[in-house]
Tab-separated table of C-alpha atoms in Angstrom:
chain	number	residue	atom	x	y	z
M	155	MET	CA	0.000	0.000	0.000
M	156	LYS	CA	1.154	3.522	-0.804
M	157	TYR	CA	-0.565	5.153	2.170
M	158	ASP	CA	-0.319	4.656	5.934
M	159	PHE	CA	-3.454	3.289	7.602
M	160	GLU	CA	-1.696	1.726	10.614
M	161	THR	CA	-0.181	4.713	12.423
M	162	LEU	CA	-2.440	6.027	15.184
M	163	VAL	CA	-2.446	9.770	15.839
M	164	ASP	CA	-3.160	10.553	19.509
M	165	ARG	CA	-6.033	13.041	19.435
M	166	SER	CA	-6.519	13.280	23.187
M	167	HIS	CA	-5.292	16.902	23.322
M	168	CYS	CA	-6.423	18.124	19.902
M	169	GLY	CA	-9.984	19.190	20.648
M	170	SER	CA	-11.377	15.980	19.109
M	171	GLY	CA	-15.032	15.725	20.084
M	172	LYS	CA	-15.136	11.967	20.504
M	173	TRP	CA	-11.810	11.728	22.349
M	174	ASP	CA	-12.900	14.436	24.788
M	175	GLU	CA	-16.299	12.785	25.234
M	176	MET	CA	-14.572	9.494	26.055
M	177	LYS	CA	-12.773	11.166	28.965
M	178	LYS	CA	-16.051	12.668	30.190
M	179	LYS	CA	-17.798	9.308	30.132
M	180	ASN	CA	-14.965	7.534	31.906
M	181	PRO	CA	-12.364	9.841	33.494
M	182	HIS	CA	-10.341	6.771	34.456
M	183	VAL	CA	-10.025	5.386	30.937
M	184	GLU	CA	-6.702	3.650	30.445
M	185	GLN	CA	-3.917	5.128	28.358
M	186	GLY	CA	-4.039	3.969	24.737
M	187	ILE	CA	-7.801	3.424	24.509
M	188	VAL	CA	-9.268	4.763	21.254
M	189	PRO	CA	-12.946	5.773	20.931
M	190	LEU	CA	-14.877	4.114	18.098
M	191	SER	CA	-17.943	6.326	18.188
M	192	VAL	CA	-18.441	9.520	16.146
M	193	ALA	CA	-18.038	9.026	12.391
M	194	ASP	CA	-14.651	10.479	11.679
M	195	MET	CA	-11.567	8.389	10.942
M	196	GLU	CA	-8.537	7.453	13.007
M	197	PHE	CA	-6.513	7.522	9.788
M	198	LYS	CA	-3.919	10.094	8.802
M	199	ASN	CA	-5.213	12.423	6.129
M	200	ALA	CA	-4.183	11.985	2.523
M	201	PRO	CA	-0.780	13.674	2.174
M	202	GLU	CA	-1.930	15.337	-1.049
M	203	ILE	CA	-4.418	17.382	0.974
M	204	ALA	CA	-1.866	18.485	3.567
M	205	GLU	CA	0.663	19.398	0.890
M	206	GLY	CA	-1.944	21.142	-1.250
M	207	LEU	CA	-3.180	23.273	1.639
M	208	LYS	CA	0.389	24.271	2.497
M	209	ALA	CA	0.915	25.384	-1.101
M	210	TYR	CA	-2.373	27.292	-0.995
M	211	MET	CA	-1.292	29.093	2.179
M	212	ASP	CA	1.947	30.114	0.484
M	213	SER	CA	0.197	31.689	-2.475
M	214	HIS	CA	-3.125	33.032	-1.195
M	215	ILE	CA	-4.371	35.624	1.244
M	216	LEU	CA	-6.987	34.342	3.671
M	217	GLY	CA	-9.486	37.100	3.090
M	218	TYR	CA	-13.183	36.666	2.314
M	219	THR	CA	-13.373	33.872	-0.237
M	220	SER	CA	-16.280	32.547	-2.289
M	221	PRO	CA	-16.527	29.153	-4.029
M	222	THR	CA	-14.386	29.260	-7.170
M	223	GLU	CA	-15.106	27.955	-10.629
M	224	GLU	CA	-12.358	25.350	-10.123
M	225	TYR	CA	-14.008	24.113	-6.943
M	226	ARG	CA	-17.406	23.773	-8.629
M	227	GLU	CA	-15.851	21.971	-11.601
M	228	ALA	CA	-14.168	19.499	-9.242
M	229	VAL	CA	-17.474	18.719	-7.529
M	230	CYS	CA	-19.278	18.260	-10.856
M	231	GLN	CA	-16.525	16.023	-12.200
M	232	TRP	CA	-16.525	13.844	-9.065
M	233	MET	CA	-20.263	13.308	-9.308
M	234	LYS	CA	-19.968	12.377	-12.983
M	235	GLU	CA	-16.987	10.032	-12.678
M	236	GLN	CA	-17.803	8.366	-9.363
M	237	HIS	CA	-21.595	8.318	-9.488
M	238	SER	CA	-22.630	8.708	-13.155
M	239	TRP	CA	-24.541	11.805	-12.132
M	240	GLU	CA	-24.544	14.959	-14.243
M	241	ILE	CA	-25.036	18.121	-12.217
M	242	ARG	CA	-24.652	21.804	-13.018
M	243	PRO	CA	-22.309	24.140	-11.138
M	244	GLU	CA	-25.144	26.495	-10.197
M	245	TRP	CA	-26.967	23.657	-8.401
M	246	ILE	CA	-24.229	23.455	-5.769
M	247	CYS	CA	-25.074	25.227	-2.528
M	248	CYS	CA	-22.206	25.234	-0.025
M	249	THR	CA	-22.760	24.817	3.702
M	250	HIS	CA	-20.640	24.085	6.745
M	251	GLY	CA	-22.004	20.560	6.947
M	252	VAL	CA	-24.806	18.216	5.935
M	253	VAL	CA	-26.398	18.507	9.382
M	254	ALA	CA	-26.474	22.293	9.021
M	255	ALA	CA	-28.050	21.845	5.584
M	256	LEU	CA	-30.769	19.583	6.966
M	257	PHE	CA	-31.695	22.195	9.565
M	258	LEU	CA	-31.821	24.855	6.835
M	259	LEU	CA	-33.843	22.678	4.453
M	260	VAL	CA	-36.502	21.861	7.037
M	261	ASN	CA	-36.704	25.549	7.916
M	262	ALA	CA	-36.893	26.583	4.248
M	263	LEU	CA	-39.313	23.990	2.905
M	264	CYS	CA	-41.575	23.083	5.848
M	265	GLU	CA	-44.106	24.939	7.957
M	266	PRO	CA	-44.536	24.351	11.704
M	267	GLY	CA	-46.621	21.224	12.196
M	268	ASP	CA	-45.642	19.624	8.885
M	269	GLY	CA	-44.718	15.957	9.098
M	270	VAL	CA	-41.273	14.764	7.990
M	271	ILE	CA	-40.897	11.039	7.324
M	272	ILE	CA	-37.725	9.222	8.398
M	273	PHE	CA	-36.750	5.552	8.257
M	274	THR	CA	-35.773	4.525	11.780
M	275	PRO	CA	-33.401	3.703	13.385
M	276	VAL	CA	-31.577	6.585	11.776
M	277	TYR	CA	-28.828	9.157	12.258
M	278	TYR	CA	-29.858	11.075	15.370
M	279	PRO	CA	-29.504	14.702	14.084
M	280	PHE	CA	-32.437	14.007	11.746
M	281	TYR	CA	-34.776	14.183	14.737
M	282	LYS	CA	-33.419	17.512	15.961
M	283	ALA	CA	-33.367	19.088	12.495
M	284	ILE	CA	-37.081	18.330	12.236
M	285	GLU	CA	-38.154	19.244	15.755
M	286	THR	CA	-36.116	22.454	16.075
M	287	HIS	CA	-38.251	24.179	13.458
M	288	GLY	CA	-41.584	22.934	14.796
M	289	ALA	CA	-42.084	20.151	12.261
M	290	GLN	CA	-43.173	16.679	13.346
M	291	VAL	CA	-41.087	13.501	13.243
M	292	VAL	CA	-43.018	10.797	11.397
M	293	LYS	CA	-41.395	7.405	11.858
M	294	CYS	CA	-41.472	4.731	9.196
M	295	PRO	CA	-39.485	1.988	10.983
M	296	LEU	CA	-37.386	-0.252	8.785
M	297	LEU	CA	-38.418	-3.885	8.674
M	298	HIS	CA	-35.869	-6.092	10.427
M	299	GLU	CA	-36.018	-9.727	9.412
M	300	ASP	CA	-33.291	-12.400	9.260
M	301	ASN	CA	-30.708	-9.849	10.425
M	302	THR	CA	-31.321	-7.559	7.442
M	303	TYR	CA	-33.206	-4.298	7.048
M	304	SER	CA	-35.695	-3.276	4.364
M	305	ILE	CA	-38.233	-0.529	3.766
M	306	ASP	CA	-41.834	-0.968	4.845
M	307	PHE	CA	-43.407	0.241	1.604
M	308	ASP	CA	-46.972	-0.396	2.777
M	309	LEU	CA	-46.465	1.895	5.756
M	310	LEU	CA	-44.666	4.455	3.589
M	311	GLU	CA	-47.673	4.515	1.220
M	312	LYS	CA	-49.966	5.229	4.171
M	313	LEU	CA	-47.745	7.933	5.652
M	314	ALA	CA	-47.069	9.660	2.340
M	315	ALA	CA	-50.809	9.779	1.593
M	316	ASP	CA	-51.379	11.858	4.741
M	317	PRO	CA	-51.540	15.477	3.459
M	318	SER	CA	-49.894	16.765	6.644
M	319	ASN	CA	-46.661	14.938	5.789
M	320	LYS	CA	-44.699	17.234	3.463
M	321	MET	CA	-41.123	15.929	3.409
M	322	MET	CA	-39.020	12.775	3.654
M	323	ILE	CA	-35.359	12.706	4.726
M	324	PHE	CA	-33.772	9.629	3.212
M	325	CYS	CA	-30.436	8.227	4.398
M	326	SER	CA	-28.391	6.566	1.653
M	327	PRO	CA	-26.323	4.555	2.453
M	328	HIS	CA	-28.289	4.134	5.635
M	329	ASN	CA	-26.713	5.159	8.917
M	330	PRO	CA	-26.606	3.193	11.212
M	331	VAL	CA	-27.759	-0.097	9.635
M	332	GLY	CA	-25.340	0.030	6.684
M	333	ARG	CA	-27.771	-0.721	3.844
M	334	VAL	CA	-26.899	0.353	0.314
M	335	TRP	CA	-30.307	0.746	-1.266
M	336	LYS	CA	-30.940	-0.917	-4.608
M	337	PRO	CA	-32.141	1.199	-7.557
M	338	GLU	CA	-35.562	-0.443	-7.460
M	339	GLU	CA	-35.953	0.389	-3.758
M	340	ILE	CA	-35.028	4.023	-4.366
M	341	ARG	CA	-37.324	4.207	-7.372
M	342	ARG	CA	-40.290	2.915	-5.393
M	343	VAL	CA	-39.640	5.301	-2.500
M	344	GLY	CA	-39.394	8.152	-4.993
M	345	GLU	CA	-42.592	7.233	-6.806
M	346	ILE	CA	-44.572	6.997	-3.579
M	347	CYS	CA	-43.344	10.383	-2.355
M	348	HIS	CA	-43.657	12.130	-5.712
M	349	LYS	CA	-47.212	10.888	-6.217
M	350	ASN	CA	-48.207	12.342	-2.855
M	351	GLY	CA	-46.328	15.620	-3.071
M	352	VAL	CA	-43.752	14.690	-0.411
M	353	LYS	CA	-40.467	16.584	-0.872
M	354	ILE	CA	-37.414	14.286	-0.968
M	355	ILE	CA	-34.163	15.175	0.792
M	356	SER	CA	-31.513	12.487	0.341
M	357	ASP	CA	-28.577	12.516	2.762
M	358	GLU	CA	-25.800	10.771	0.823
M	359	ILE	CA	-22.775	11.896	2.812
M	360	HIS	CA	-21.414	8.300	2.897
M	361	PHE	CA	-22.007	7.700	-0.822
M	362	ASP	CA	-18.364	7.011	-1.673
M	363	ILE	CA	-17.895	4.464	1.112
M	364	ILE	CA	-19.307	1.305	-0.443
M	365	LEU	CA	-18.080	-2.212	0.293
M	366	PRO	CA	-17.180	-4.776	-2.406
M	367	GLY	CA	-20.165	-6.358	-4.109
M	368	HIS	CA	-22.388	-3.306	-3.746
M	369	GLN	CA	-23.091	-0.234	-5.874
M	370	HIS	CA	-24.417	3.085	-4.665
M	371	THR	CA	-27.200	4.757	-6.647
M	372	VAL	CA	-27.605	8.516	-6.279
M	373	PHE	CA	-31.318	9.100	-5.721
M	374	PRO	CA	-32.022	11.405	-8.709
M	375	THR	CA	-30.518	8.890	-11.148
M	376	ALA	CA	-33.142	6.292	-10.191
M	377	VAL	CA	-36.274	8.388	-10.791
M	378	ASP	CA	-37.999	10.242	-13.603
M	379	PHE	CA	-38.119	13.547	-11.697
M	380	PRO	CA	-34.463	14.205	-10.748
M	381	GLU	CA	-34.988	17.946	-10.507
M	382	ASP	CA	-37.321	17.456	-7.537
M	383	VAL	CA	-34.754	15.665	-5.351
M	384	ILE	CA	-32.294	17.544	-3.129
M	385	VAL	CA	-29.098	15.604	-2.386
M	386	CYS	CA	-26.762	16.353	0.510
M	387	THR	CA	-23.123	15.404	-0.130
M	388	ALA	CA	-19.700	16.208	1.297
M	389	PRO	CA	-16.060	15.149	1.093
M	390	SER	CA	-15.942	14.937	4.889
M	391	LYS	CA	-16.631	11.207	5.386
M	392	THR	CA	-14.728	10.036	2.318
M	393	PHE	CA	-11.544	11.979	3.058
M	394	ASN	CA	-11.873	12.616	6.830
M	395	LEU	CA	-12.354	16.362	6.406
M	396	ALA	CA	-15.084	17.099	8.961
M	397	ALA	CA	-13.054	19.937	10.505
M	398	MET	CA	-12.960	21.659	7.107
M	399	GLN	CA	-16.730	22.183	7.413
M	400	THR	CA	-17.521	22.025	3.719
M	401	SER	CA	-20.526	20.266	2.223
M	402	ASN	CA	-22.000	20.312	-1.267
M	403	ILE	CA	-25.782	20.451	-1.267
M	404	ILE	CA	-27.186	19.785	-4.733
M	405	ILE	CA	-30.458	21.655	-5.335
M	406	PRO	CA	-31.564	21.508	-8.997
M	407	LYS	CA	-34.758	23.590	-8.747
M	408	GLN	CA	-34.233	27.328	-8.712
M	409	GLU	CA	-37.299	27.821	-6.498
M	410	ASP	CA	-35.894	25.427	-3.890
M	411	ARG	CA	-32.459	27.079	-4.076
M	412	GLU	CA	-33.977	30.505	-3.512
M	413	LYS	CA	-35.872	29.287	-0.443
M	414	PHE	CA	-32.736	27.584	0.858
M	415	GLN	CA	-30.620	30.700	0.364
M	416	ALA	CA	-33.283	32.808	2.053
M	417	ALA	CA	-33.130	30.529	5.096
M	418	ARG	CA	-29.330	30.867	5.077
M	419	SER	CA	-29.615	34.639	5.041
M	420	LEU	CA	-31.986	34.668	7.998
M	421	SER	CA	-29.489	32.660	10.052
M	422	ALA	CA	-26.509	34.769	8.826
M	423	ASP	CA	-24.969	31.562	7.455
M	424	HIS	CA	-21.980	32.046	5.163
M	425	ASP	CA	-19.981	29.958	2.707
M	426	PRO	CA	-17.421	27.486	4.053
M	427	SER	CA	-13.877	28.684	4.646
M	428	ALA	CA	-11.314	29.111	1.876
M	429	LEU	CA	-9.314	26.168	3.239
M	430	GLY	CA	-12.406	23.951	3.331
M	431	LEU	CA	-13.284	24.707	-0.273
M	432	GLU	CA	-9.695	24.105	-1.361
M	433	ALA	CA	-9.480	20.850	0.621
M	434	CYS	CA	-12.602	19.651	-1.183
M	435	ARG	CA	-11.142	20.574	-4.567
M	436	ILE	CA	-7.861	18.796	-3.823
M	437	ALA	CA	-9.638	15.693	-2.508
M	438	TYR	CA	-11.818	15.380	-5.595
M	439	THR	CA	-8.983	15.961	-8.068
M	440	GLN	CA	-5.960	14.293	-6.453
M	441	CYS	CA	-6.995	11.768	-3.803
M	442	LYS	CA	-8.892	8.951	-5.494
M	443	GLY	CA	-5.962	6.589	-4.867
M	444	TRP	CA	-6.063	7.319	-1.134
M	445	MET	CA	-9.804	6.679	-1.119
M	446	GLU	CA	-9.427	3.305	-2.820
M	447	GLU	CA	-6.853	2.155	-0.286
M	448	MET	CA	-9.032	3.457	2.552
M	449	LEU	CA	-11.970	1.423	1.230
M	450	ALA	CA	-9.809	-1.702	1.155
M	451	GLN	CA	-8.832	-1.044	4.777
M	452	ILE	CA	-12.484	-0.663	5.819
M	453	ALA	CA	-13.462	-3.869	4.012
M	454	GLY	CA	-10.603	-5.725	5.700
M	455	ASN	CA	-11.558	-4.353	9.120
M	456	TYR	CA	-15.169	-5.402	8.613
M	457	GLU	CA	-14.239	-8.945	7.629
M	458	PHE	CA	-11.870	-9.179	10.592
M	459	ALA	CA	-14.480	-7.900	13.065
M	460	LYS	CA	-17.210	-10.126	11.662
M	461	GLY	CA	-14.973	-13.189	11.897
M	462	PHE	CA	-13.829	-12.331	15.427
M	463	LEU	CA	-17.373	-11.893	16.720
M	464	GLN	CA	-18.654	-15.042	15.032
M	465	GLU	CA	-15.860	-17.062	16.646
M	466	HIS	CA	-15.617	-15.442	20.074
M	467	LEU	CA	-18.968	-13.732	20.703
M	468	PRO	CA	-21.595	-15.478	18.549
M	469	GLN	CA	-24.393	-14.099	20.723
M	470	ILE	CA	-23.655	-10.670	19.232
M	471	LYS	CA	-25.006	-10.501	15.678
M	472	VAL	CA	-23.259	-8.440	13.021
M	473	THR	CA	-25.657	-6.697	10.656
M	474	PRO	CA	-24.310	-7.138	7.090
M	475	LEU	CA	-22.375	-4.001	6.179
M	476	GLU	CA	-22.877	-2.783	2.614
M	477	GLY	CA	-21.917	0.881	2.912
M	478	THR	CA	-20.434	3.385	5.416
M	479	TYR	CA	-17.655	2.410	7.827
M	480	LEU	CA	-20.120	1.944	10.686
M	481	MET	CA	-20.842	-1.613	11.859
M	482	TRP	CA	-24.234	-2.209	13.521
M	483	LEU	CA	-24.220	-4.847	16.265
M	484	ASP	CA	-27.285	-6.591	17.661
M	485	CYS	CA	-26.491	-7.093	21.356
M	486	THR	CA	-30.019	-7.913	22.492
M	487	ALA	CA	-29.090	-11.531	23.276
M	488	LEU	CA	-26.904	-10.236	26.112
M	489	GLY	CA	-30.132	-9.526	27.998
M	490	LYS	CA	-29.133	-6.028	29.129
M	491	THR	CA	-31.205	-2.889	29.511
M	492	LYS	CA	-29.898	0.050	27.516
M	493	GLU	CA	-28.327	1.453	30.684
M	494	GLU	CA	-26.697	-1.881	31.542
M	495	LEU	CA	-25.407	-2.315	28.002
M	496	GLU	CA	-23.860	1.146	28.023
M	497	ASP	CA	-22.241	0.447	31.394
M	498	LEU	CA	-20.829	-2.814	30.051
M	499	MET	CA	-19.283	-0.991	27.109
M	500	VAL	CA	-18.036	2.177	28.815
M	501	ASN	CA	-16.928	0.919	32.217
M	502	LYS	CA	-16.300	-2.818	31.830
M	503	ALA	CA	-14.924	-3.036	28.278
M	504	GLN	CA	-13.684	0.564	27.985
M	505	LEU	CA	-15.411	0.646	24.633
M	506	PHE	CA	-16.706	4.024	23.547
M	507	LEU	CA	-19.237	3.459	20.774
M	508	ASP	CA	-22.405	5.178	19.626
M	509	GLU	CA	-25.135	3.558	21.701
M	510	GLY	CA	-27.983	2.190	19.625
M	511	TYR	CA	-30.692	4.084	21.519
M	512	MET	CA	-29.256	7.335	20.133
M	513	PHE	CA	-30.755	6.394	16.757
M	514	GLY	CA	-34.281	5.913	18.131
M	515	ASP	CA	-36.155	3.302	20.118
M	516	GLU	CA	-35.585	0.791	17.323
M	517	GLY	CA	-31.887	0.916	18.173
M	518	ILE	CA	-32.187	-0.091	21.831
M	519	GLY	CA	-29.945	-3.089	22.475
M	520	TYR	CA	-27.617	-2.241	19.567
M	521	GLU	CA	-24.187	-0.650	19.270
M	522	ARG	CA	-22.619	1.231	16.360
M	523	VAL	CA	-18.895	0.621	15.880
M	524	ASN	CA	-16.650	2.928	13.847
M	525	LEU	CA	-14.363	0.700	11.747
M	526	ALA	CA	-12.218	3.561	10.377
M	527	CYS	CA	-9.168	2.824	12.486
M	528	PRO	CA	-5.971	0.775	12.316
M	529	GLN	CA	-6.847	-2.922	12.506
M	530	TRP	CA	-4.717	-3.428	15.607
M	531	VAL	CA	-6.865	-0.815	17.381
M	532	LEU	CA	-10.020	-2.687	16.366
M	533	LYS	CA	-8.546	-6.018	17.508
M	534	ALA	CA	-7.706	-4.627	20.934
M	535	ALA	CA	-11.228	-3.209	21.282
M	536	LEU	CA	-12.889	-6.518	20.386
M	537	GLU	CA	-10.652	-8.400	22.807
M	538	ARG	CA	-11.742	-6.045	25.614
M	539	LEU	CA	-15.361	-6.653	24.611
M	540	GLU	CA	-14.871	-10.427	24.726
M	541	LYS	CA	-13.340	-10.233	28.213
M	542	ALA	CA	-16.106	-7.933	29.516
M	543	VAL	CA	-18.884	-10.167	28.178
M	544	GLN	CA	-17.298	-13.280	29.650
M	545	GLU	CA	-17.020	-11.637	33.079
M	546	ASN	CA	-20.360	-9.805	33.183
M	547	CYS	CA	-22.920	-11.752	31.150
């Protein structure tokens, strides 16, 4: 491999959110423990990005900076080459993050009291983005059979037909269950929503992180009304650039863009920083090789973790991972309440994960594990889990 995915960078004094949260949860955590919770990577950044930003600093003044033509071209080219999706530069609306965009979109396109459909369990900021602006969370729980998840289309038909439900926020690939939706699934979801006038927002921030044997489909490419679908994307998950706070929100309809920009103005929201925009451009034009090696590392980590748990902890079921670097574990057979399960992880195993209940009631008894780390870190974490289960269950 050309790149280094085995060196661990100690982030305990760098302002890292998840490392600091680990210390809050367990002030006595042992030296060398690595949190596997929040979805950023414990991998060193692609050297091309670091070198490119240094060169940028040498040749630019960090004054007020707007998205450049070169940046927009890089985003358009990435979408075309990686996802067979043709977009126009003017469709790109820049924000500081996909979560920020979701808050703005609900504010811009919903009225207080409107229902917003989500497929639960799901990424927890969805709930807050909806509720903060007075809209109503409308759950359409995923069907869970034979350790796999699917969409309850009958329930979706019923919910979409309710005139009070105005929007759906779709998660693709799905976080936390790791499904990569098939084109026919996306098409059916789209047809149901379009027929009933339900606005579709598709959060596709993990769309580059797809495991072997699976293929991501960008929502607009699966339907006959692509201009009606808003897609939230970013380089942050793919290239570990969350701190750059740059996301690319693709809004084809001018009317929707105007409403979105009006909501931005009301909140005094501005474009991402010059360094964030440049990091995105560099990532999309120079770092495909790093991404491919990263994906191989994630696939290897998943196969290792799955094999370890099947051999040593068969009572914990691994949900098949198709996309994202987030493994979803069914721990219900351990017979623990959500509080007991969290105590087992945090205090007995010194494992700092995203607890399943964070994603909704459907996630109680589950744990989400971040696989974007050196494999030796993952091995040590699973060995602590094995020991804790043997001693406490």
